mmCIF file of C-alpha atoms in Angstrom:
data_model
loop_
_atom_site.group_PDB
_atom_site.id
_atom_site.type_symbol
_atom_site.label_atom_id
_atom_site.label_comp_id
_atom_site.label_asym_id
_atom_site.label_seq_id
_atom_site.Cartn_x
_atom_site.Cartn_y
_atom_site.Cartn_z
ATOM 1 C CA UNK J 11 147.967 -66.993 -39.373
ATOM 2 C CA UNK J 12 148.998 -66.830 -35.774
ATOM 3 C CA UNK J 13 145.997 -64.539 -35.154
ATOM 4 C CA UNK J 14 143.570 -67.398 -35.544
ATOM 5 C CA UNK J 15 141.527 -65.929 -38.737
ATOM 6 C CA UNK J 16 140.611 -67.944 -41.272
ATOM 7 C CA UNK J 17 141.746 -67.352 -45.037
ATOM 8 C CA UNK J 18 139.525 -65.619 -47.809
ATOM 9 C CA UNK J 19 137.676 -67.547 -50.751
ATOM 10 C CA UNK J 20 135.855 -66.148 -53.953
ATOM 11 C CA UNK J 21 131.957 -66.876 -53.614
ATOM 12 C CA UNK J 22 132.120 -68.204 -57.406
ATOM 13 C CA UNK J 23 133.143 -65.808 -60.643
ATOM 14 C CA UNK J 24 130.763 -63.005 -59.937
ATOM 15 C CA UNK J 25 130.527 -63.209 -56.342
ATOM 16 C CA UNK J 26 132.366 -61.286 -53.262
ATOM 17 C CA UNK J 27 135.898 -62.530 -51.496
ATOM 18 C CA UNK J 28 134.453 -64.273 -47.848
ATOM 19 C CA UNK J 29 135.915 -66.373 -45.324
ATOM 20 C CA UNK J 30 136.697 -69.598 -46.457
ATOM 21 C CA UNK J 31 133.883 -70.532 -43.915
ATOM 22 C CA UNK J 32 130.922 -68.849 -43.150
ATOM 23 C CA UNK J 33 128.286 -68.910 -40.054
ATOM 24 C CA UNK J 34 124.772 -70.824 -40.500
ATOM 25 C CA UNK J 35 122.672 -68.834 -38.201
ATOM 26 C CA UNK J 36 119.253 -70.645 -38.379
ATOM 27 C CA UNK J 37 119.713 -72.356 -34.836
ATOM 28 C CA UNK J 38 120.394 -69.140 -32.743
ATOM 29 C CA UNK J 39 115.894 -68.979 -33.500
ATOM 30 C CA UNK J 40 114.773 -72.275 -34.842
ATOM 31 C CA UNK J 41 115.308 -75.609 -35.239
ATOM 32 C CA UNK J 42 117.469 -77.016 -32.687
ATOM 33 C CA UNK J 43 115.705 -76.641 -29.636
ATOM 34 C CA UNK J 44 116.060 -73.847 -27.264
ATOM 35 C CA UNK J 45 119.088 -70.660 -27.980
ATOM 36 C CA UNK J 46 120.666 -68.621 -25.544
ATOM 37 C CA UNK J 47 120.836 -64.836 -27.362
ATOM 38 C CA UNK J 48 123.243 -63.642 -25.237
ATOM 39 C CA UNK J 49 125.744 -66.446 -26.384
ATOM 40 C CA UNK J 50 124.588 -66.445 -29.648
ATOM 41 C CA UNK J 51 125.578 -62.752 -30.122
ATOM 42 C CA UNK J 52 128.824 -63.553 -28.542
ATOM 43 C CA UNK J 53 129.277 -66.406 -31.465
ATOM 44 C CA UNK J 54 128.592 -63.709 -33.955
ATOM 45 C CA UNK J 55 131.200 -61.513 -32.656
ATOM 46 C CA UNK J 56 134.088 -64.088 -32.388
ATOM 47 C CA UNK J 57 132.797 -65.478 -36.054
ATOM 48 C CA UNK J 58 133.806 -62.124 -37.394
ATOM 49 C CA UNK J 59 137.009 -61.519 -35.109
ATOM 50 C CA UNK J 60 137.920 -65.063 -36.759
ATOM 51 C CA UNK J 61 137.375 -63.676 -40.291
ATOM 52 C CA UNK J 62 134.009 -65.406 -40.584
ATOM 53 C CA UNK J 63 132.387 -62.914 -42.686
ATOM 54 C CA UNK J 64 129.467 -64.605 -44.453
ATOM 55 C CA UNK J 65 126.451 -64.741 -42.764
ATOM 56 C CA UNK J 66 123.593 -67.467 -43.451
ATOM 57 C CA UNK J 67 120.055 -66.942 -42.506
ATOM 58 C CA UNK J 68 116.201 -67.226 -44.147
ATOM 59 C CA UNK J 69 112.918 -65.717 -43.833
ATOM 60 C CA UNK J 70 111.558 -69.085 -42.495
ATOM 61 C CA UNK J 71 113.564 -69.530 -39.903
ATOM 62 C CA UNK J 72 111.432 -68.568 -36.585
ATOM 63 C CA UNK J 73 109.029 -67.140 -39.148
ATOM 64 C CA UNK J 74 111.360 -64.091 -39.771
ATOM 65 C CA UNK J 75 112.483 -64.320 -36.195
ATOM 66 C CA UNK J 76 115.759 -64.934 -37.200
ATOM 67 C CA UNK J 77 116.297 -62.096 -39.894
ATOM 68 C CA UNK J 78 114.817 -59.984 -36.626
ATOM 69 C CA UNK J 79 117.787 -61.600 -33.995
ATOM 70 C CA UNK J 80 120.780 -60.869 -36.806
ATOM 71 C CA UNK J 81 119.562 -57.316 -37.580
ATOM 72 C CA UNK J 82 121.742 -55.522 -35.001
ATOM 73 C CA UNK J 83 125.009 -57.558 -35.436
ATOM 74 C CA UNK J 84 124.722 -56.766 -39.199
ATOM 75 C CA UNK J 85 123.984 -52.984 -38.824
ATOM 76 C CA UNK J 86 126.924 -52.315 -36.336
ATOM 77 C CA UNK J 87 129.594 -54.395 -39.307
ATOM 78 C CA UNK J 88 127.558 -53.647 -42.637
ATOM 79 C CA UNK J 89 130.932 -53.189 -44.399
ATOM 80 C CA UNK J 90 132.056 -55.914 -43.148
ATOM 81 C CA UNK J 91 130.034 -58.970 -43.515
ATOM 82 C CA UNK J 92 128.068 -60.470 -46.472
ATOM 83 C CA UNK J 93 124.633 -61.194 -45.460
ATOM 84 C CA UNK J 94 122.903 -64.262 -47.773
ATOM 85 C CA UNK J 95 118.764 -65.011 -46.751
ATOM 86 C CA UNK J 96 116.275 -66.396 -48.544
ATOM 87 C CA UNK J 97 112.542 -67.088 -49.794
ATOM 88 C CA UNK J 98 110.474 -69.854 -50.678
ATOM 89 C CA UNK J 99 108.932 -71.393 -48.059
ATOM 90 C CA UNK J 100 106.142 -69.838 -47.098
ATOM 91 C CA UNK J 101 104.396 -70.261 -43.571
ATOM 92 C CA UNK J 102 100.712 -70.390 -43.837
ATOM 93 C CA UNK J 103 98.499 -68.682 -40.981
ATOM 94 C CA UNK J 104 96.434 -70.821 -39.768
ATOM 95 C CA UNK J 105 99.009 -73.442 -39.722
ATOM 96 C CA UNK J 106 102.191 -72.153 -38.424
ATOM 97 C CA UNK J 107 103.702 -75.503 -38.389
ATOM 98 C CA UNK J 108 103.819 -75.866 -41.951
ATOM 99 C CA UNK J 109 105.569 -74.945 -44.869
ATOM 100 C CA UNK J 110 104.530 -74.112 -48.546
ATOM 101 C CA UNK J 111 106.846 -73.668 -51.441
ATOM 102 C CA UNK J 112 106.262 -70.488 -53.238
ATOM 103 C CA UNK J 113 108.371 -69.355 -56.210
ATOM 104 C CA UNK J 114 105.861 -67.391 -57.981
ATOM 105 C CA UNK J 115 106.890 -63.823 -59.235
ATOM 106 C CA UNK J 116 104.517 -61.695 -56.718
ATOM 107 C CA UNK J 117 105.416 -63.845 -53.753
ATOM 108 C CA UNK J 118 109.321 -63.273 -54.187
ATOM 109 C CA UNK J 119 108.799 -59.544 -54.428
ATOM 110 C CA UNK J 120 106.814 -59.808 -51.302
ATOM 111 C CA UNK J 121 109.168 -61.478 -49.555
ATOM 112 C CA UNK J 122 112.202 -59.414 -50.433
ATOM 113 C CA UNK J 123 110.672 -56.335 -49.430
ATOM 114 C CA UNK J 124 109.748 -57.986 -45.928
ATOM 115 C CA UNK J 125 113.646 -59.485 -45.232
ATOM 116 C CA UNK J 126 115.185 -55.910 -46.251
ATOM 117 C CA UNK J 127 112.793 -54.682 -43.408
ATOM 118 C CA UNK J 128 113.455 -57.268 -40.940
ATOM 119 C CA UNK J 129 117.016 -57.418 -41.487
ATOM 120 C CA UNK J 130 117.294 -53.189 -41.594
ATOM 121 C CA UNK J 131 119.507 -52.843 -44.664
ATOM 122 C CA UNK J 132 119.057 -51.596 -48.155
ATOM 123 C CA UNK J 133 120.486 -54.297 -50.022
ATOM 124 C CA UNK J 134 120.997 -58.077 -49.537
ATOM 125 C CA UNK J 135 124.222 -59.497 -50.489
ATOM 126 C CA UNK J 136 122.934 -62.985 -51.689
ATOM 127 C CA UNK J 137 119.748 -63.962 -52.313
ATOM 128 C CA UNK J 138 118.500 -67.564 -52.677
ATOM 129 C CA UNK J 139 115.283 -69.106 -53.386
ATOM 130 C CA UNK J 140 115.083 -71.607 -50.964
ATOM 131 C CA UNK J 141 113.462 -74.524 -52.381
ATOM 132 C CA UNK J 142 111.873 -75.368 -55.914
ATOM 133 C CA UNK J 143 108.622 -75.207 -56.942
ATOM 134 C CA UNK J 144 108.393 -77.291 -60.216
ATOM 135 C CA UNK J 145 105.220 -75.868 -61.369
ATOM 136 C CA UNK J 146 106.475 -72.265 -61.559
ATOM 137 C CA UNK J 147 109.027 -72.296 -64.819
ATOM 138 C CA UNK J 148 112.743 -71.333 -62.702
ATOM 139 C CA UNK J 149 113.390 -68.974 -65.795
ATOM 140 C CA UNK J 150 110.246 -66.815 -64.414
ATOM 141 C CA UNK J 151 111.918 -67.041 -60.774
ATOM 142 C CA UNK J 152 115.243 -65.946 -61.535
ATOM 143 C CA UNK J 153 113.544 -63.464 -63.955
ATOM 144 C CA UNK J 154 112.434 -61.678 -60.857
ATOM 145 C CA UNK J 155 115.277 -62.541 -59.078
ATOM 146 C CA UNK J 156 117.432 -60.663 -61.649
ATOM 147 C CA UNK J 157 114.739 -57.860 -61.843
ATOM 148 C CA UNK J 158 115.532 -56.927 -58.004
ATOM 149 C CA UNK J 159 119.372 -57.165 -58.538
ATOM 150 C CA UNK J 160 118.727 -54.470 -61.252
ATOM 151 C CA UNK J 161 116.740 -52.285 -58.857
ATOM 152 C CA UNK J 162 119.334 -52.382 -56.439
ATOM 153 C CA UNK J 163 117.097 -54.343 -53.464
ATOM 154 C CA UNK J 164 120.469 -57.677 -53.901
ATOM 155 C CA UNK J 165 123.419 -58.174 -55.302
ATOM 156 C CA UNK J 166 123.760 -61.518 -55.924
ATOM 157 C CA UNK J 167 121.836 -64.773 -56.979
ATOM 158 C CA UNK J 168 121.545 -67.955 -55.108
ATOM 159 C CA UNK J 169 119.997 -71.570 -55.416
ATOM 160 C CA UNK J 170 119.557 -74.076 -52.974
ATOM 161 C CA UNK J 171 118.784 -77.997 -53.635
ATOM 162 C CA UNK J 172 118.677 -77.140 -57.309
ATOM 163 C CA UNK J 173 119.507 -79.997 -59.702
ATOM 164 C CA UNK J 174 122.199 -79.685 -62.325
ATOM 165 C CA UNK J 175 119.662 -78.798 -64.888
ATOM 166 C CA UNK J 176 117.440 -76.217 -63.093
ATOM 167 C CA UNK J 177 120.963 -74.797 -62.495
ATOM 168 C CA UNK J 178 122.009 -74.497 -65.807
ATOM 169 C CA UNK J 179 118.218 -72.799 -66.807
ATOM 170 C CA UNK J 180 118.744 -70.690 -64.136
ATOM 171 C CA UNK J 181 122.307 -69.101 -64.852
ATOM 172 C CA UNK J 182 121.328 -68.806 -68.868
ATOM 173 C CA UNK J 183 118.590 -65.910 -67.453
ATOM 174 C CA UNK J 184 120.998 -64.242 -64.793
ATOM 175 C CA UNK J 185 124.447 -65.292 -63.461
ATOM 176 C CA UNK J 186 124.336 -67.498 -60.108
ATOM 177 C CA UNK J 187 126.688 -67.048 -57.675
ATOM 178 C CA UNK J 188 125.858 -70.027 -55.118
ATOM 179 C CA UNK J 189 124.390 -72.871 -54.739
ATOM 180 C CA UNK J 190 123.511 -73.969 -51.526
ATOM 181 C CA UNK J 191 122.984 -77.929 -50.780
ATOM 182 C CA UNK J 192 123.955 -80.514 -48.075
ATOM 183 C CA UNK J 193 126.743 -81.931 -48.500
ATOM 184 C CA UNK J 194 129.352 -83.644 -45.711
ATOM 185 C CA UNK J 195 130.739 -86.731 -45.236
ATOM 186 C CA UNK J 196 126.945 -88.270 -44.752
ATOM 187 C CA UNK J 197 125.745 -86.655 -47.687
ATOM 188 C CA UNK J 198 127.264 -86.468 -51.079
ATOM 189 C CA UNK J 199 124.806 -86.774 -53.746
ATOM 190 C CA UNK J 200 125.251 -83.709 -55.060
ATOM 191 C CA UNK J 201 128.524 -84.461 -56.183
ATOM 192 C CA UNK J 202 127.823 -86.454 -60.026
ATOM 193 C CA UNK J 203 125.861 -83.634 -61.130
ATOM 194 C CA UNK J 204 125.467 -80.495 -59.554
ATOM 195 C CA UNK J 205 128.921 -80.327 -58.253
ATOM 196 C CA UNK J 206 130.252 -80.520 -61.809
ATOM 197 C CA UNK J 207 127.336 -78.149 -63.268
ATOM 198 C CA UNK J 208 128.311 -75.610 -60.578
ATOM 199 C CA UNK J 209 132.192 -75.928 -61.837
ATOM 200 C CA UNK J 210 131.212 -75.769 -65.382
ATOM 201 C CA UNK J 211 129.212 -72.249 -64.393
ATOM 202 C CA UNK J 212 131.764 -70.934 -62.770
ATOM 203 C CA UNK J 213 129.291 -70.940 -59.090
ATOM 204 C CA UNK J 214 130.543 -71.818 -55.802
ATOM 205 C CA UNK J 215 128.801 -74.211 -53.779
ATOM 206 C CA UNK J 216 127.707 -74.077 -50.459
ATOM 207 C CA UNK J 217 127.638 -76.884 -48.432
ATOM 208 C CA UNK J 218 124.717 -76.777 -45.262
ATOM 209 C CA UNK J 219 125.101 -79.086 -42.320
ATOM 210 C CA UNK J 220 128.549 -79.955 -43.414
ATOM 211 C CA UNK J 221 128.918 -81.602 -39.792
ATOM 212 C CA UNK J 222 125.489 -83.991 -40.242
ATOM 213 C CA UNK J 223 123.186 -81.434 -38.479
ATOM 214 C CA UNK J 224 125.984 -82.388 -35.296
ATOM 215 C CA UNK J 225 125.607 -86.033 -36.097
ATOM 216 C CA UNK J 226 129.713 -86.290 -37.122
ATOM 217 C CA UNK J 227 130.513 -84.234 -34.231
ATOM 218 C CA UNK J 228 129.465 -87.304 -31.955
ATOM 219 C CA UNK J 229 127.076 -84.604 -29.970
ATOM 220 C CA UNK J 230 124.329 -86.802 -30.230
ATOM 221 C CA UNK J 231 123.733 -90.105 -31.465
ATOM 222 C CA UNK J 232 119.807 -90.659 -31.734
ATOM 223 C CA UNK J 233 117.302 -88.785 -31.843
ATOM 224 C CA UNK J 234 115.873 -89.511 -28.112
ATOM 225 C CA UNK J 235 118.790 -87.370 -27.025
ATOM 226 C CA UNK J 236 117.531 -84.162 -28.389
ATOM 227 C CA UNK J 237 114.672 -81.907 -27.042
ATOM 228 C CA UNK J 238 111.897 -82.678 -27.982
ATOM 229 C CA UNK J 239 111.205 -79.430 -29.766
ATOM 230 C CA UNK J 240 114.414 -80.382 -32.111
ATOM 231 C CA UNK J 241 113.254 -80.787 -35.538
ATOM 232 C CA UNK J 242 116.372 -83.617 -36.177
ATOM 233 C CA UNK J 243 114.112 -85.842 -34.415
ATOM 234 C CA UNK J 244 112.183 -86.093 -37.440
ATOM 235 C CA UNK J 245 114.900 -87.088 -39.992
ATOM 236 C CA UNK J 246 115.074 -90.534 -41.014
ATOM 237 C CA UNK J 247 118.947 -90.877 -40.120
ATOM 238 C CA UNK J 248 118.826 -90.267 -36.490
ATOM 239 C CA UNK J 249 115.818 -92.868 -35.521
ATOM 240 C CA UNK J 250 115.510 -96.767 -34.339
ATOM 241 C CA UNK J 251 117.751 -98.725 -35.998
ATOM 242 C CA UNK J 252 118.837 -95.791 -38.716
ATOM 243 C CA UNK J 253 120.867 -94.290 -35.986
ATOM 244 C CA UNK J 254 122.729 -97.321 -34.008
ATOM 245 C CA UNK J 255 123.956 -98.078 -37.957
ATOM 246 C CA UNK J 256 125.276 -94.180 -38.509
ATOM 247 C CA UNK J 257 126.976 -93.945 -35.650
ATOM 248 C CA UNK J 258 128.890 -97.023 -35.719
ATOM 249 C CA UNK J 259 130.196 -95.172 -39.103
ATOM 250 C CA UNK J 260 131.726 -92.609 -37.141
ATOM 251 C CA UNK J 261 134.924 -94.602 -36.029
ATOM 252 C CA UNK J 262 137.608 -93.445 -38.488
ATOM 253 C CA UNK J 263 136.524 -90.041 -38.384
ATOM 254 C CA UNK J 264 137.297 -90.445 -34.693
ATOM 255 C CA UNK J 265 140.721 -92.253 -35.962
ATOM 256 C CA UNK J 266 141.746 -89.385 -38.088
ATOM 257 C CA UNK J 267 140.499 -87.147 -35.387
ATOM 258 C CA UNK J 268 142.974 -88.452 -32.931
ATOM 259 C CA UNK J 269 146.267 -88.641 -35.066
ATOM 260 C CA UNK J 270 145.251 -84.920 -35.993
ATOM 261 C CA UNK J 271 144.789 -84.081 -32.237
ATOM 262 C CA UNK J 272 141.292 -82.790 -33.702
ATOM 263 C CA UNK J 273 138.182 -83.480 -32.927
ATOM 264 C CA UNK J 274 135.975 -85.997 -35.158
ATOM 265 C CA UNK J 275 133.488 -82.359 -35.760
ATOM 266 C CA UNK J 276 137.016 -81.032 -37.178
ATOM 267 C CA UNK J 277 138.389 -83.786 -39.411
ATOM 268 C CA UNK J 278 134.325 -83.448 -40.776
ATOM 269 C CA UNK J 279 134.739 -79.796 -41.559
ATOM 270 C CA UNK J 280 138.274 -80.287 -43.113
ATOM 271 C CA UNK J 281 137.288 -82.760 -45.226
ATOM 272 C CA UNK J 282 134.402 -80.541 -46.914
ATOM 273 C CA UNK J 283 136.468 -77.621 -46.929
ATOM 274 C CA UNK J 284 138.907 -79.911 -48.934
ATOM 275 C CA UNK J 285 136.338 -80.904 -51.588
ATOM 276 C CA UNK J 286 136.861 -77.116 -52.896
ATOM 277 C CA UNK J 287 140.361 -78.820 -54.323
ATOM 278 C CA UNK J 288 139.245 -82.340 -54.931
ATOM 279 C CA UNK J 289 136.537 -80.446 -57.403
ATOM 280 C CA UNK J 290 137.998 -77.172 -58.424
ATOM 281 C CA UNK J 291 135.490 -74.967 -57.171
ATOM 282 C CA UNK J 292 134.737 -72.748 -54.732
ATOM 283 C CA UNK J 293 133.049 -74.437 -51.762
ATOM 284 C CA UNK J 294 132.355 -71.903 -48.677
ATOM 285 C CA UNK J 295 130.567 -74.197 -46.167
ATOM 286 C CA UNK J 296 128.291 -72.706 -43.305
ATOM 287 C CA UNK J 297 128.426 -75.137 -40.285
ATOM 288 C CA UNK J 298 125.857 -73.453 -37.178
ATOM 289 C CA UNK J 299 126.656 -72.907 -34.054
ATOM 290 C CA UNK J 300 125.510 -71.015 -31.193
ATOM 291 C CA UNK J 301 128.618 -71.245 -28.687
ATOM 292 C CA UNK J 302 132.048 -69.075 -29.760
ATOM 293 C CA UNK J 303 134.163 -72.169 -28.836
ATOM 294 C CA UNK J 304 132.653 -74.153 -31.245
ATOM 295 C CA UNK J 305 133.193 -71.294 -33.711
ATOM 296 C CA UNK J 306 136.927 -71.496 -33.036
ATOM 297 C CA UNK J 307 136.763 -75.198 -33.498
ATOM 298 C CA UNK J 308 135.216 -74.877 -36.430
ATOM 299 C CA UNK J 309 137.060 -72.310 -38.347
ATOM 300 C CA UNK J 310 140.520 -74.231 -36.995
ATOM 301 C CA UNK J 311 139.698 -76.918 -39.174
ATOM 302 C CA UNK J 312 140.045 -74.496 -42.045
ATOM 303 C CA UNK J 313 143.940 -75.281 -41.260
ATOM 304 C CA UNK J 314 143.982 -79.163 -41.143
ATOM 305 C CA UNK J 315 144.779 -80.907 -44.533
ATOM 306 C CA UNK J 316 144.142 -84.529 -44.606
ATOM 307 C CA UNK J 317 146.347 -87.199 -46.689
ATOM 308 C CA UNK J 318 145.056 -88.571 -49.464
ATOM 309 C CA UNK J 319 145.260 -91.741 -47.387
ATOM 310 C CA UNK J 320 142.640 -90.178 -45.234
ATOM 311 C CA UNK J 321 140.667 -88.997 -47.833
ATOM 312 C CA UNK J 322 140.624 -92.806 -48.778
ATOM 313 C CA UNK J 323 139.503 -93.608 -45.633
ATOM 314 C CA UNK J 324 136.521 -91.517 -45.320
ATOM 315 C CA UNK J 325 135.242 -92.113 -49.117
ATOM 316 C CA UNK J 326 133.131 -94.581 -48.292
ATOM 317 C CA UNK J 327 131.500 -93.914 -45.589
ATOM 318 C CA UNK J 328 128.028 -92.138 -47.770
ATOM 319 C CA UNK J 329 127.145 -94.926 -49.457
ATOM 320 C CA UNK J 330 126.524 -97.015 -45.923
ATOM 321 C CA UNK J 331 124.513 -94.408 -44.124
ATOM 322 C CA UNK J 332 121.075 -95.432 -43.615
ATOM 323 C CA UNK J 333 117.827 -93.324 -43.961
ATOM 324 C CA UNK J 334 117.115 -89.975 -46.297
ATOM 325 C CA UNK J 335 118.345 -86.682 -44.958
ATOM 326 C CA UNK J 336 114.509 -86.090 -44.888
ATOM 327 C CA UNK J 337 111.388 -87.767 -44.984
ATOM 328 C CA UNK J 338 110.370 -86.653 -47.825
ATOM 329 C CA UNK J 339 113.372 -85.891 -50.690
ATOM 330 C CA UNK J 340 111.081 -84.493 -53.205
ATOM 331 C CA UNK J 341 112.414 -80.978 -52.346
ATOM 332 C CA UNK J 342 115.935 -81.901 -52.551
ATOM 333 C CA UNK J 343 118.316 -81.919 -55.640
ATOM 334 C CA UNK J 344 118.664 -85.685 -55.115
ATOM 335 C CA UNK J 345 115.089 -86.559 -55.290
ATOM 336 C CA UNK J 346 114.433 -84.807 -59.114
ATOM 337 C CA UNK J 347 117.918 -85.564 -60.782
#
């Protein structure tokens, strides 16, 4: 591949052939403190010259903001990408700092019809809910998921943070293609059961902030460091003593990094990318960025293959992190298995 582009990967049995990496968009709007658009658009451009053709974004990300900033990149390469939003958390007006989790039948439909507009297509490629409400039944969810895939409005089904079992009541009413869950070297408890569930069902997985939200990438290491309009400064991992603990873990990655003549944000990436072998399953992950360099750093580590020495060598390092990926774990897989 002397060009640079990444190779192609099935997005589970039923789904489309993608890059073997895809784009998480949320940060160009939200999130991560303040974007420049003009180099975000230039990140979506050399994404796509790179192969990067799977495109991640949500309706709650800026409040449909987002959707709104990706609309023109997607209409001038329709045929070429695969665009995957979602619904779920809905942002209540006279609290815009909040978020609600809605999976109710009328809700989705509302919300479908509002991303087609923002977004300026006639069909969405992947459609997830984007987090579970456990007192709406997920057969009735994917019920109406499956009704829009039937009137043409998307293509495909998604989850995210679903546990094995809501993914197995969810395929049984319409095929999923993805799930969508964290998973990286800092987080890996979705591998006993949805990892097998989702190789069992034939669905790929795929993983969100496969570099630690840009913990592994050594970017930052504690929260202070970010702006304080980053929402990272709210996650357990990256505060008071938390965060001196999780980045002393960082040391072989920067090992491995070295011998590779990587970076430690590489040998990260390769090693999720790898999991798709270790588990024998499709697994697509999305790392976000808003700077094309990074995009070509990130998609180069689709082409480093670690030893299983290596792989030895990192396989510990979950189970000594300290602090929850989020306050509150109730809306994660990991918090209801």
């Amino acid at each position: 591949m002397t060009d640079g582009r990444i190779t192609t990967a099935k997005l589970g049995d039923n789904g489309p052939e993608v890059g073997a990496q895809g784009l998480g968009c949320m940060g160009m709007s939200f999130g991560y403190g303040p974007a420049d658009a003009d180099a975000s658009r230039a990140t979506l451009e050399r994404a796509l010259e790179l192969g990067v053709t799977f495109y991640d974004t949500a309706d709650a990300y800026g409040a449909g903001e987002n959707e709104r900033f990706l609309s023109p990149f997607f209409k001038a390469h329709r045929d070429e990408v695969v665009i995957a939003t979602k619904f779920a958390l809905s942002i209540p007006p006279d609290d815009p700092t909040r978020r609600i989790i809605r999976n109710d039948p009328p809700y989705i439909r509302q919300a479908v019809e509002e991303s087609l507009k923002r977004l300026d297509v006639d069909v969405i490629d992947l459609y997830y809910m984007h987090r579970r409400d456990v007192n709406v039944p997920i057969e009735e969810s994917v019920g109406t998921m499956a009704d829009l895939v039937r009137e043409g409005k998307v293509k495909h089904l998604g989850l995210s943070e679903v546990t094995a079992d809501e993914l197995r009541a969810a395929h049984a009413v319409h095929p999923i293609t993805a799930v969508q869950s964290e998973w990286s070297l800092f987080s890996r408890d979705i591998e006993p059961h949805v990892v097998p569930a989702a190789r069992e069902l034939g669905v790929a997985l795929v993983p969100y902030s496969p570099l630690g939200r840009g913990f592994l990438t050594g970017s930052f290491a504690k929260a202070e460091d970010l702006t304080p309009d980053d929402f990272r400064r709210q996650q357990p991992r990256f505060t008071g003593d938390n965060a001196a603990r999780n980045a002393a873990l960082l040391e072989p990655i920067r090992t491995i990094a070295s011998s590779h003549g990587a970076t430690p944000g590489q040998i990260a990436l390769a090693w999720v990318q790898q999991q798709a072998a270790v588990h024998d399953l499709p697994v697509i992950p999305i790392p976000g960025t808003r700077k094309p360099t990074r995009v070509e750093e990130n998609t180069a580590a689709t082409r480093i293959v670690l030893t299983d020495e290596e792989l030895s060598q990192l396989d510990g390092i979950a189970t000594q992190v300290a602090g929850n990926r989020y306050a509150d774990m109730a809306f994660t897989s990991a918090g209801r298995e």
